Coordinates of C-alpha atoms in Angstrom, one line a residue:
M1 CA 0.0 0.0 0.0
D2 CA 2.7 2.4 1.0
A3 CA 4.8 1.5 -2.1
W4 CA 1.7 2.2 -4.4
R5 CA 1.1 5.5 -2.7
G6 CA 4.8 6.4 -3.0
R7 CA 4.8 5.6 -6.7
C8 CA 1.8 7.8 -7.3
L9 CA 3.3 10.7 -5.2
N10 CA 6.5 10.4 -7.2
I11 CA 4.6 10.8 -10.4
F12 CA 2.7 13.9 -9.1
A13 CA 6.0 15.4 -7.8
R14 CA 7.8 14.8 -11.2
A15 CA 4.9 16.5 -13.0
E16 CA 5.1 19.4 -10.6
K17 CA 8.8 19.7 -11.3
A18 CA 8.2 19.7 -15.1
I19 CA 5.5 22.4 -14.7
T20 CA 7.7 24.6 -12.5
E21 CA 10.7 24.3 -14.8
T22 CA 8.6 25.1 -17.8
L23 CA 7.3 28.2 -16.1
A24 CA 10.8 29.2 -15.1
L25 CA 11.9 29.0 -18.7
L26 CA 8.9 31.0 -19.9
R27 CA 9.7 33.6 -17.3
E28 CA 13.1 34.1 -18.9
T29 CA 11.3 35.7 -21.9
D30 CA 8.5 37.3 -19.8
P31 CA 9.6 38.2 -16.2
T32 CA 6.1 39.5 -15.5
L33 CA 4.6 36.0 -15.4
P34 CA 3.5 35.1 -11.9
F35 CA 5.6 32.4 -10.2
E36 CA 3.4 31.2 -7.3
P37 CA 4.5 29.2 -4.3
L38 CA 1.9 26.4 -4.5
A39 CA 1.8 23.7 -7.2
G40 CA -1.8 24.2 -8.1
Q41 CA -1.3 27.9 -8.6
R42 CA 1.7 27.3 -10.9
F43 CA -0.4 24.8 -12.9
N44 CA -3.1 27.4 -13.3
T45 CA -0.6 29.9 -14.5
L46 CA 0.8 27.5 -17.0
D47 CA -2.7 26.6 -18.2
K48 CA -3.5 30.2 -18.8
I49 CA -0.3 31.2 -20.7
A50 CA 0.5 27.9 -22.5
L51 CA -1.7 28.6 -25.5
R52 CA -0.2 32.1 -25.9
C53 CA 3.1 30.5 -26.8
P54 CA 3.9 30.1 -30.5
A55 CA 2.5 26.8 -31.9
T56 CA 0.5 25.3 -34.7
G57 CA -3.1 24.4 -34.2
A58 CA -2.2 20.8 -33.7
Q59 CA 0.5 21.6 -31.2
Q60 CA -1.8 23.8 -29.2
K61 CA -4.5 21.1 -29.2
G62 CA -2.0 18.5 -28.0
L63 CA -0.8 20.7 -25.2
Q64 CA -4.4 21.7 -24.2
D65 CA -5.5 18.1 -24.2
A66 CA -2.6 17.1 -22.0
L67 CA -3.3 19.9 -19.6
I68 CA -7.0 19.0 -19.3
A69 CA -6.1 15.3 -18.8
W70 CA -3.6 16.2 -16.1
R71 CA -6.0 18.6 -14.3
E72 CA -8.6 15.8 -14.1
L73 CA -6.1 13.6 -12.1
D74 CA -4.4 16.4 -10.2
V75 CA -7.6 17.1 -8.3
L76 CA -6.8 13.8 -6.5
R77 CA -3.3 14.8 -5.5
P78 CA -4.4 16.0 -2.0
F79 CA -5.6 12.5 -1.2
F80 CA -2.0 11.3 -1.7
S81 CA -0.1 14.2 -0.2
H82 CA -2.4 15.0 2.7
G83 CA -4.6 12.0 3.1
I84 CA -4.6 9.1 5.5
V85 CA -4.5 5.7 3.9
T86 CA -6.5 2.8 5.4
E87 CA -6.0 -0.7 4.1
M88 CA -9.1 -2.8 4.1
I89 CA -9.9 -6.4 3.1
G90 CA -13.3 -7.1 1.5
R91 CA -15.5 -10.1 2.1
T92 CA -13.8 -11.9 -0.8
G93 CA -10.4 -11.3 0.5
Q94 CA -9.5 -8.5 -1.9
W95 CA -7.6 -5.5 -0.7
H96 CA -9.3 -2.1 -0.8
I97 CA -7.8 1.3 -0.2
Q98 CA -9.5 4.2 1.6
L99 CA -8.0 7.6 1.4
D100 CA -9.3 10.3 3.8
F101 CA -8.4 14.0 4.1
I102 CA -10.0 17.2 5.2
A103 CA -10.2 19.9 2.6
V104 CA -10.6 23.5 3.8
K105 CA -12.7 25.5 1.5
K106 CA -13.9 29.0 2.2
G107 CA -13.0 28.6 5.9
Q108 CA -15.0 25.3 6.2
C109 CA -13.7 21.8 6.9
Q110 CA -15.0 19.3 4.3
P111 CA -14.1 15.7 4.9
Q112 CA -13.2 13.9 1.7
R113 CA -12.9 10.2 1.0
L114 CA -11.9 7.8 -1.8
N115 CA -12.5 4.1 -1.7
W116 CA -10.8 2.0 -4.3
S117 CA -10.4 -1.7 -4.9
N118 CA -6.9 -3.1 -5.5
A119 CA -7.7 -3.2 -9.2
E120 CA -9.0 0.4 -9.3
A121 CA -5.9 1.6 -7.4
L122 CA -3.6 -0.1 -9.9
E123 CA -5.6 1.2 -12.8
F124 CA -5.4 4.8 -11.4
E125 CA -1.6 4.4 -11.2
E126 CA -1.4 3.3 -14.8
R127 CA -3.6 6.2 -15.9
L128 CA -1.6 8.6 -13.8
Y129 CA 1.6 7.4 -15.4
G130 CA 0.3 7.6 -18.9
T131 CA -1.1 11.1 -18.4
F132 CA 2.2 12.2 -16.8
K133 CA 4.1 10.9 -19.9
R134 CA 1.7 12.8 -22.2
L135 CA 2.0 16.0 -20.1
T136 CA 5.7 16.0 -19.9
N137 CA 6.1 15.2 -23.6
Q138 CA 3.9 18.3 -24.4
L139 CA 5.8 20.5 -21.9
G140 CA 9.1 19.4 -23.5
L141 CA 7.8 20.4 -26.9
L142 CA 6.6 23.7 -25.5
R143 CA 10.0 24.4 -24.0
K144 CA 11.6 23.4 -27.3
R145 CA 9.3 25.8 -29.2
S146 CA 10.3 28.5 -26.6
G147 CA 13.9 28.2 -27.8
S148 CA 15.4 26.3 -24.9
N149 CA 18.2 23.8 -25.2
Q150 CA 18.6 23.6 -21.4
N151 CA 19.1 20.0 -20.3
S152 CA 18.0 20.9 -16.8
L153 CA 14.5 21.4 -18.0
V154 CA 14.0 17.8 -19.1
A155 CA 11.7 16.1 -16.6
T156 CA 13.2 12.8 -15.5
E157 CA 10.8 9.9 -15.9
P158 CA 9.6 7.8 -13.1
K159 CA 9.8 4.0 -13.3
K160 CA 6.8 2.6 -15.2
P161 CA 4.4 0.8 -12.9
D162 CA 4.7 -2.9 -12.8
P163 CA 1.4 -4.4 -14.0
G164 CA 1.8 -7.3 -11.7
S165 CA 2.5 -5.3 -8.5
S166 CA -0.1 -4.7 -5.9
P167 CA -0.6 -1.5 -3.9
G168 CA -0.1 -3.5 -0.7

């Protein structure tokens, strides 16, 4: 369970790094771009400015699709970074994962919970990994179009999830 959570957190962290480094590069040509302290804020900034960068229609669509796909998964990041994981065994002996955390929205505490079977957890990891690959590929192309040859901006790739592994 902890290994599965760690692999997912690693993918989220590597995507955050790629987003931050892409924004840092874009700030070199436009120092007025905001450079916020929180990962979600940096993603929002990148999302707003990415389509203003020079690109063909197909390049813009590829980038926008990757950003949308990542946003759909990134909303689950707080469950991994702030949540409490509870391992459960169902009646059939299958492992289940429960992730709980308390979101604070507009000054109010809002308990949040996810319940996944072992299969759902592994499917999420595969989907997260594939979406990460797509996002970092598009960010790499964006950096290239922005005229960078800086090797430090290449996001290192996490190990691909082992399809036979279990989150437990």
